[in-house]
Amino acid sequence: MDPFDKQRKEMTANQIRARGVKDESILLAMGNVRRESFVPDAYSELAYSDRPLPIGEGQTISQPYIVAFMIDALGLKGGEKVMEIGAGSGYAAAILAEIVHEVYAIERIGPLAEYATSNLVREGYGNVHVLHSDGTLGWDEHAPFDAILVSAAAPEVPESLKNQLVVGGRMVIPVGTNPDFQQLLRVTRVKEKQFEVENLGDVGFVPLIGQQGWEETQSDAIV
Ligand code: SAH
């Protein structure tokens, strides 16, 4: 057996199932997506470790468990249209692509949008569409979405994203002003103009930078 296949199986059992993720479609997806293909070569030996890893441009691919936990919180059944903000390596988008019908993933850093695209194409995820843009504004052309996964931390829930959810749709998003930890929120659009917010616990994410996120400083100017 390929050593990565063995590590992937163990990761799914020990880091995901053992910690309480029960949704079989998520467990199957975690067992299928080749995480080693979504990290730089220098980190491939660490691809299945229980931690985030650097992917360049000062950004990280999230810890496998947090990806599974956030997707679990979206309550997907299969067949949905989902948007991800913060495509990064494309890993979380690939997990979503295993579960749902179409994935629209936005990334603000050009080289990472290219990195995500090439990883997803090489791994055969033709149902993921990557856009290089400010994701805090969403993707109007393809809205509304059944679910939205935000993979970077916002100062507050962006109005544009709330408005791009279907009624009954859910968004999972880290929100908070502390750079070290934020609150993971689930926002459900219960009626056209009514949203329910639940706090799922503390997480640590890189900042969501954009018009309805954190202001861009010179050091993180868009490229
Ligand atoms: N989901 C990714 C993890 C990405 S880390 C993975 O599986 O690898 C968060 C990403 O959000 C970074 O790549 C960062 O550049 C991106 N990001 C930050 N602000 C953004 C914005 N306004 N729109 C789109 N992407 C953004």
CSV table of C-alpha atoms and ligand atoms in Angstrom, one decimal:
chain,number,residue,atom,x,y,z
A,1,MET,CA,0.0,0.0,0.0
A,2,ASP,CA,1.2,3.5,-0.8
A,3,PRO,CA,2.4,5.0,2.5
A,4,PHE,CA,0.2,8.1,2.0
A,5,ASP,CA,-2.9,5.8,1.5
A,6,LYS,CA,-2.1,4.2,4.9
A,7,GLN,CA,-1.5,7.6,6.6
A,8,ARG,CA,-4.8,9.0,5.1
A,9,LYS,CA,-6.7,6.0,6.4
A,10,GLU,CA,-5.2,6.5,9.9
A,11,MET,CA,-5.9,10.2,9.8
A,12,THR,CA,-9.5,9.6,9.0
A,13,ALA,CA,-9.9,7.1,11.8
A,14,ASN,CA,-7.9,8.7,14.5
A,15,GLN,CA,-8.3,12.5,13.9
A,16,ILE,CA,-11.7,12.7,12.3
A,17,ARG,CA,-14.0,9.7,13.3
A,18,ALA,CA,-12.5,9.3,16.8
A,19,ARG,CA,-13.2,13.0,17.5
A,20,GLY,CA,-16.9,12.7,16.7
A,21,VAL,CA,-17.5,13.4,13.0
A,22,LYS,CA,-20.0,10.7,12.1
A,23,ASP,CA,-21.2,11.8,8.7
A,24,GLU,CA,-20.1,9.0,6.3
A,25,SER,CA,-19.9,11.3,3.3
A,26,ILE,CA,-17.3,13.5,5.1
A,27,LEU,CA,-15.4,10.4,6.3
A,28,LEU,CA,-15.4,9.0,2.8
A,29,ALA,CA,-14.2,12.4,1.4
A,30,MET,CA,-11.4,12.7,4.0
A,31,GLY,CA,-10.4,9.1,3.1
A,32,ASN,CA,-10.3,10.0,-0.7
A,33,VAL,CA,-8.7,13.4,-1.0
A,34,ARG,CA,-4.9,13.1,-1.4
A,35,ARG,CA,-3.8,15.8,1.0
A,36,GLU,CA,-0.2,15.2,0.0
A,37,SER,CA,-1.1,16.8,-3.3
A,38,PHE,CA,-2.3,20.0,-1.7
A,39,VAL,CA,0.8,20.9,0.4
A,40,PRO,CA,4.2,22.0,-0.9
A,41,ASP,CA,6.7,19.1,-1.6
A,42,ALA,CA,8.8,20.1,1.4
A,43,TYR,CA,5.8,19.2,3.6
A,44,SER,CA,4.5,16.1,2.0
A,45,GLU,CA,5.8,13.9,4.7
A,46,LEU,CA,3.7,15.9,7.2
A,47,ALA,CA,0.6,16.0,5.0
A,48,TYR,CA,-1.5,13.8,7.4
A,49,SER,CA,-0.2,15.4,10.7
A,50,ASP,CA,-2.7,16.9,13.1
A,51,ARG,CA,-1.9,20.5,12.3
A,52,PRO,CA,-2.1,23.3,9.7
A,53,LEU,CA,0.9,23.6,7.3
A,54,PRO,CA,2.3,26.5,5.4
A,55,ILE,CA,1.3,26.8,1.7
A,56,GLY,CA,3.2,30.0,0.9
A,57,GLU,CA,2.3,33.7,0.8
A,58,GLY,CA,2.0,33.6,4.6
A,59,GLN,CA,-1.1,31.4,4.4
A,60,THR,CA,-1.8,27.9,5.7
A,61,ILE,CA,-3.8,24.8,4.8
A,62,SER,CA,-6.1,24.1,7.8
A,63,GLN,CA,-5.7,21.1,10.2
A,64,PRO,CA,-7.7,18.1,8.7
A,65,TYR,CA,-10.0,17.9,11.7
A,66,ILE,CA,-11.0,21.6,11.5
A,67,VAL,CA,-11.9,21.1,7.8
A,68,ALA,CA,-14.1,18.1,8.6
A,69,PHE,CA,-15.6,19.9,11.6
A,70,MET,CA,-16.6,23.0,9.6
A,71,ILE,CA,-18.0,21.0,6.7
A,72,ASP,CA,-19.9,18.8,9.2
A,73,ALA,CA,-21.5,22.0,10.6
A,74,LEU,CA,-22.8,22.9,7.1
A,75,GLY,CA,-25.1,19.8,7.4
A,76,LEU,CA,-24.7,18.8,3.7
A,77,LYS,CA,-26.8,16.0,2.2
A,78,GLY,CA,-25.2,15.9,-1.3
A,79,GLY,CA,-26.2,17.6,-4.5
A,80,GLU,CA,-25.7,21.2,-3.1
A,81,LYS,CA,-24.1,24.2,-4.6
A,82,VAL,CA,-21.5,25.5,-2.1
A,83,MET,CA,-19.2,28.5,-2.1
A,84,GLU,CA,-15.8,28.6,-0.2
A,85,ILE,CA,-14.1,31.8,0.6
A,86,GLY,CA,-10.3,31.4,1.0
A,87,ALA,CA,-9.4,28.5,-1.4
A,88,GLY,CA,-5.7,28.5,-0.4
A,89,SER,CA,-4.4,25.1,-1.5
A,90,GLY,CA,-7.8,23.9,-2.7
A,91,TYR,CA,-7.9,21.1,-0.1
A,92,ALA,CA,-11.2,22.1,1.6
A,93,ALA,CA,-12.7,22.7,-1.8
A,94,ALA,CA,-11.7,19.2,-2.9
A,95,ILE,CA,-13.3,17.7,0.3
A,96,LEU,CA,-16.5,19.7,-0.5
A,97,ALA,CA,-16.3,18.5,-4.2
A,98,GLU,CA,-16.4,14.9,-3.1
A,99,ILE,CA,-19.7,15.6,-1.2
A,100,VAL,CA,-21.7,18.1,-3.2
A,101,HIS,CA,-22.6,18.9,-6.8
A,102,GLU,CA,-20.7,22.2,-7.5
A,103,VAL,CA,-18.1,24.2,-5.6
A,104,TYR,CA,-17.3,27.9,-6.2
A,105,ALA,CA,-14.1,28.8,-4.4
A,106,ILE,CA,-12.6,32.3,-4.2
A,107,GLU,CA,-9.0,33.2,-3.3
A,108,ARG,CA,-7.6,36.8,-3.1
A,109,ILE,CA,-3.9,36.0,-3.6
A,110,GLY,CA,-3.2,35.4,-7.3
A,111,PRO,CA,-0.4,32.7,-6.9
A,112,LEU,CA,-2.6,30.8,-4.4
A,113,ALA,CA,-5.6,30.9,-6.8
A,114,GLU,CA,-3.3,29.4,-9.4
A,115,TYR,CA,-2.0,26.9,-6.9
A,116,ALA,CA,-5.5,25.8,-5.9
A,117,THR,CA,-6.6,25.6,-9.6
A,118,SER,CA,-3.6,23.4,-10.6
A,119,ASN,CA,-4.0,21.1,-7.6
A,120,LEU,CA,-7.7,20.6,-8.2
A,121,VAL,CA,-7.3,20.0,-11.9
A,122,ARG,CA,-4.4,17.5,-11.4
A,123,GLU,CA,-6.5,15.7,-8.8
A,124,GLY,CA,-9.5,15.6,-11.2
A,125,TYR,CA,-12.0,17.9,-9.4
A,126,GLY,CA,-13.8,19.3,-12.4
A,127,ASN,CA,-16.7,20.4,-10.3
A,128,VAL,CA,-14.7,23.1,-8.5
A,129,HIS,CA,-14.5,26.6,-10.0
A,130,VAL,CA,-11.8,28.9,-8.7
A,131,LEU,CA,-12.0,32.7,-8.9
A,132,HIS,CA,-9.2,35.1,-8.1
A,133,SER,CA,-11.0,37.9,-6.3
A,134,ASP,CA,-12.1,39.4,-3.0
A,135,GLY,CA,-14.4,36.8,-1.6
A,136,THR,CA,-16.0,39.0,1.1
A,137,LEU,CA,-18.3,40.2,-1.8
A,138,GLY,CA,-19.2,36.6,-2.7
A,139,TRP,CA,-19.9,35.4,-6.3
A,140,ASP,CA,-23.1,37.1,-7.4
A,141,GLU,CA,-23.2,35.4,-10.8
A,142,HIS,CA,-23.6,31.9,-9.2
A,143,ALA,CA,-25.6,32.9,-6.1
A,144,PRO,CA,-27.6,31.8,-4.2
A,145,PHE,CA,-25.7,29.1,-2.5
A,146,ASP,CA,-27.0,26.2,-0.3
A,147,ALA,CA,-24.0,26.6,2.0
A,148,ILE,CA,-21.0,28.9,2.4
A,149,LEU,CA,-17.7,27.9,4.0
A,150,VAL,CA,-15.4,30.8,5.0
A,151,SER,CA,-11.8,29.6,5.6
A,152,ALA,CA,-10.4,32.9,7.0
A,153,ALA,CA,-11.4,35.0,10.1
A,154,ALA,CA,-13.7,38.1,9.6
A,155,PRO,CA,-14.3,41.0,12.0
A,156,GLU,CA,-18.0,40.5,11.5
A,157,VAL,CA,-20.2,38.4,9.2
A,158,PRO,CA,-20.1,40.0,5.7
A,159,GLU,CA,-23.6,41.2,4.6
A,160,SER,CA,-22.9,40.2,1.0
A,161,LEU,CA,-22.3,36.6,2.0
A,162,LYS,CA,-25.5,36.5,4.1
A,163,ASN,CA,-27.4,37.7,1.1
A,164,GLN,CA,-26.0,35.0,-1.2
A,165,LEU,CA,-27.4,32.2,1.0
A,166,VAL,CA,-30.7,30.4,0.0
A,167,VAL,CA,-33.4,30.6,2.6
A,168,GLY,CA,-32.6,27.6,4.8
A,169,GLY,CA,-28.9,27.8,3.8
A,170,ARG,CA,-26.0,27.8,6.2
A,171,MET,CA,-22.7,29.6,6.5
A,172,VAL,CA,-19.8,28.6,8.7
A,173,ILE,CA,-17.4,31.4,9.5
A,174,PRO,CA,-14.7,32.3,12.1
A,175,VAL,CA,-15.5,35.8,13.5
A,176,GLY,CA,-13.6,37.8,16.0
A,177,THR,CA,-11.1,40.6,16.6
A,178,ASN,CA,-8.3,38.6,18.3
A,179,PRO,CA,-5.7,37.5,15.8
A,180,ASP,CA,-4.9,34.3,17.7
A,181,PHE,CA,-8.4,32.9,18.2
A,182,GLN,CA,-11.9,33.6,16.9
A,183,GLN,CA,-15.4,32.2,17.4
A,184,LEU,CA,-16.6,29.7,14.8
A,185,LEU,CA,-20.2,30.8,13.9
A,186,ARG,CA,-22.9,29.0,12.0
A,187,VAL,CA,-25.3,31.5,10.4
A,188,THR,CA,-28.6,30.0,9.1
A,189,ARG,CA,-30.9,32.0,6.9
A,190,VAL,CA,-34.1,31.0,8.4
A,191,LYS,CA,-36.3,33.5,6.5
A,192,GLU,CA,-35.5,36.0,3.7
A,193,LYS,CA,-34.6,38.6,6.3
A,194,GLN,CA,-34.0,36.5,9.4
A,195,PHE,CA,-30.7,34.9,10.4
A,196,GLU,CA,-30.0,32.6,13.3
A,197,VAL,CA,-26.4,32.6,14.7
A,198,GLU,CA,-24.9,29.7,16.8
A,199,ASN,CA,-21.4,29.8,18.4
A,200,LEU,CA,-19.6,26.5,17.7
A,201,GLY,CA,-16.5,27.2,19.7
A,202,ASP,CA,-13.0,28.8,19.4
A,203,VAL,CA,-10.8,28.4,16.3
A,204,GLY,CA,-7.6,30.1,15.0
A,205,PHE,CA,-7.6,31.4,11.4
A,206,VAL,CA,-5.6,33.8,9.2
A,207,PRO,CA,-7.5,37.0,8.5
A,208,LEU,CA,-10.2,37.5,5.9
A,209,ILE,CA,-8.9,40.6,4.0
A,210,GLY,CA,-11.3,42.6,1.8
A,211,GLN,CA,-14.0,45.1,1.4
A,212,GLN,CA,-16.3,43.4,4.0
A,213,GLY,CA,-13.4,41.9,6.0
A,214,TRP,CA,-10.2,43.3,7.5
A,215,GLU,CA,-8.6,46.3,5.8
A,216,GLU,CA,-5.6,45.5,3.6
A,217,THR,CA,-2.2,46.8,5.0
A,218,GLN,CA,0.8,47.3,2.8
A,219,SER,CA,2.4,44.0,3.9
A,220,ASP,CA,-0.6,42.0,2.6
A,221,ALA,CA,-1.5,44.1,-0.5
A,222,ILE,CA,-3.2,42.0,-3.1
A,223,VAL,CA,-1.0,40.3,-5.7
B,1,SAH,N1,-9.2,26.4,2.6
B,1,SAH,C1,-7.8,26.5,2.4
B,1,SAH,C2,-7.1,27.2,3.6
B,1,SAH,C3,-6.8,28.6,3.2
B,1,SAH,S1,-6.2,29.7,4.5
B,1,SAH,C4,-7.1,25.2,2.2
B,1,SAH,O1,-7.8,24.2,2.3
B,1,SAH,O2,-5.9,25.1,1.9
B,1,SAH,C5,-7.2,31.1,4.1
B,1,SAH,C6,-7.1,31.7,2.7
B,1,SAH,O3,-8.1,32.8,2.7
B,1,SAH,C7,-5.8,32.2,2.4
B,1,SAH,O4,-5.3,31.6,1.2
B,1,SAH,C8,-6.1,33.7,2.1
B,1,SAH,O5,-5.3,34.3,1.1
B,1,SAH,C9,-7.6,33.7,1.8
B,1,SAH,N2,-8.3,34.9,1.9
B,1,SAH,C10,-8.2,35.9,2.8
B,1,SAH,N3,-9.0,36.9,2.6
B,1,SAH,C11,-9.7,36.6,1.5
B,1,SAH,C12,-10.8,37.2,0.7
B,1,SAH,N4,-11.3,38.4,1.0
B,1,SAH,N5,-11.2,36.5,-0.4
B,1,SAH,C13,-10.7,35.3,-0.7
B,1,SAH,N6,-9.8,34.7,-0.1
B,1,SAH,C14,-9.3,35.3,1.0
